[in-house]
Amino acid sequence: FMNHHKDVSKFILWIKGLKPEKNKIIIDFSETDNQFFPNPIVPITAIYSYYRNLGVDFDIKGMPQWLSNMGVLNPKVYNEEVDVLNQVWIFNQDNVGRLQNAILKQMGQSDIYPNNFLESNDWALGELMDNVLIHSNKSEGYIMGQVHKKTKHVTFTICDLGQGIYNSLK
């Protein structure tokens, strides 16, 4: 759970199929391993936030402290913290630029990138995060990034709970 993008669909189907007693849903993390990646974590965090904002009460069991510290169920708001990678962030118009700069600064501490890689990622992150704020009809989005030095991969997931591409184009 939470290491493959297909886990998002499973989570949505699971949560939609529940009939919470007294508006409470139990999520048990006690059998999870340490394989957590941005592509399922960020959308699941957003979906969790959506249902919590609707008044659904969640009873969280067995969540490891390191997972809680990542902001998985309570995304962090950027406030000049040093480490921004490997954590789920909620961003809005007030902090999007500072968060983007912090991400790129932390990425720049590694020497695994080819020429112009950081500049290209700066542009891409800016475009994607701005698109969330401009086109989603929501005032916030969610982001998480990871740098995998051994495989020389960078992974980012950006998510919103907005109107979708189709409705934005209408």
Coordinates of C-alpha atoms in Angstrom, one line a residue, residues 28-158:
D28 CA -4.6 0.7 9.8
F29 CA -1.0 1.2 8.9
S30 CA 0.4 -1.6 11.1
E31 CA 1.3 -3.9 8.3
T32 CA 2.8 -1.4 5.9
D33 CA 6.4 -1.5 4.9
N34 CA 8.8 1.3 4.2
Q35 CA 8.1 1.4 0.4
F36 CA 6.4 4.8 0.1
F37 CA 6.6 6.9 -3.1
P38 CA 5.2 10.3 -4.1
N39 CA 2.9 9.0 -6.9
P40 CA 0.4 7.3 -4.6
I41 CA 1.2 9.2 -1.4
V42 CA 0.3 12.7 -2.6
P43 CA -3.1 11.9 -4.1
I44 CA -4.0 9.7 -1.1
T45 CA -3.1 12.6 1.2
A46 CA -5.3 14.9 -0.9
I47 CA -8.2 12.4 -0.9
Y48 CA -7.8 12.0 2.9
S49 CA -7.9 15.8 3.3
Y50 CA -11.0 16.0 1.1
Y51 CA -13.0 13.5 3.2
R52 CA -11.7 14.9 6.5
N53 CA -12.9 18.4 5.3
L54 CA -16.4 16.8 4.7
G55 CA -16.5 15.8 8.3
V56 CA -15.5 12.2 8.0
D57 CA -13.7 11.1 11.2
F58 CA -10.7 8.8 10.7
D59 CA -9.3 6.6 13.3
I60 CA -5.6 6.0 12.3
K61 CA -4.0 2.9 13.8
G62 CA -0.4 1.7 13.6
M63 CA 1.1 4.6 11.7
P64 CA 4.9 4.7 12.1
Q65 CA 6.3 7.9 13.4
W66 CA 8.5 8.4 10.3
L67 CA 5.5 8.2 8.1
S68 CA 3.6 10.7 10.2
N69 CA 6.7 13.0 10.1
M70 CA 6.5 12.9 6.2
G71 CA 3.1 14.7 6.5
V72 CA 1.2 11.8 4.8
L73 CA -2.1 12.5 6.5
N74 CA -1.3 16.1 7.6
P75 CA 0.6 17.8 4.8
K76 CA 3.1 20.4 5.9
V77 CA 2.9 24.1 5.1
Y78 CA 6.2 25.5 4.0
N79 CA 7.7 27.8 6.6
E80 CA 11.4 27.9 5.8
E81 CA 12.2 24.4 6.9
V82 CA 15.5 23.0 5.7
D83 CA 14.5 19.6 4.4
V84 CA 11.7 19.7 1.9
L85 CA 12.2 16.5 0.0
N86 CA 10.6 13.2 1.1
Q87 CA 7.7 15.1 2.7
V88 CA 4.2 16.0 1.6
W89 CA 3.5 19.7 1.3
I90 CA 0.4 21.7 0.8
F91 CA 1.0 24.9 -1.3
N92 CA -0.9 28.0 -2.1
Q93 CA -0.4 31.4 -3.7
D94 CA 1.4 32.7 -0.6
N95 CA 4.1 30.0 -0.4
V96 CA 4.4 28.4 -3.8
G97 CA 7.5 30.3 -4.9
R98 CA 9.4 29.8 -1.7
L99 CA 8.6 26.1 -1.6
Q100 CA 9.7 25.7 -5.2
N101 CA 13.0 27.5 -4.5
A102 CA 13.6 25.4 -1.4
I103 CA 13.0 22.2 -3.4
L104 CA 15.5 23.2 -6.1
K105 CA 18.0 24.4 -3.5
Q106 CA 17.9 21.0 -1.8
M107 CA 18.1 19.2 -5.1
G108 CA 21.1 21.3 -6.0
Q109 CA 23.0 19.8 -3.1
S110 CA 23.5 16.6 -5.2
D111 CA 25.8 16.3 -8.1
I112 CA 23.9 13.6 -10.0
Y113 CA 22.3 15.8 -12.6
P114 CA 23.3 16.5 -16.2
N115 CA 23.7 20.1 -17.5
N116 CA 20.6 22.3 -17.3
F117 CA 18.7 19.7 -15.4
L118 CA 17.9 21.9 -12.4
E119 CA 17.0 24.8 -14.6
S120 CA 14.6 22.6 -16.5
N121 CA 13.0 21.3 -13.3
D122 CA 12.7 24.8 -12.0
W123 CA 10.6 25.7 -15.1
A124 CA 8.6 22.5 -15.0
L125 CA 7.8 22.7 -11.3
G126 CA 6.8 26.3 -11.6
E127 CA 4.5 25.6 -14.5
L128 CA 2.8 22.6 -12.9
M129 CA 2.4 24.2 -9.5
D130 CA 1.0 27.4 -11.1
N131 CA -1.4 25.4 -13.2
V132 CA -2.8 23.9 -10.1
L133 CA -3.4 27.3 -8.6
I134 CA -4.7 28.9 -11.8
H135 CA -6.8 26.2 -13.4
S136 CA -8.0 23.8 -10.7
N137 CA -10.6 26.2 -9.2
K138 CA -8.9 25.4 -5.8
S139 CA -6.6 27.6 -3.8
E140 CA -4.2 24.9 -2.9
G141 CA -2.3 21.9 -4.2
Y142 CA -0.1 19.1 -2.8
I143 CA 3.5 18.2 -3.7
M144 CA 6.2 15.7 -2.8
G145 CA 9.6 15.1 -4.3
Q146 CA 12.3 12.5 -3.9
V147 CA 15.8 12.2 -5.2
H148 CA 17.1 8.7 -5.7
K149 CA 20.9 9.1 -5.9
K150 CA 21.7 5.5 -6.6
T151 CA 19.5 5.3 -9.6
K152 CA 19.9 9.0 -10.5
H153 CA 16.1 9.5 -10.6
V154 CA 14.1 12.4 -9.4
T155 CA 10.4 11.8 -8.6
F156 CA 7.8 14.5 -8.1
T157 CA 4.0 14.3 -7.7
I158 CA 1.8 17.3 -7.8

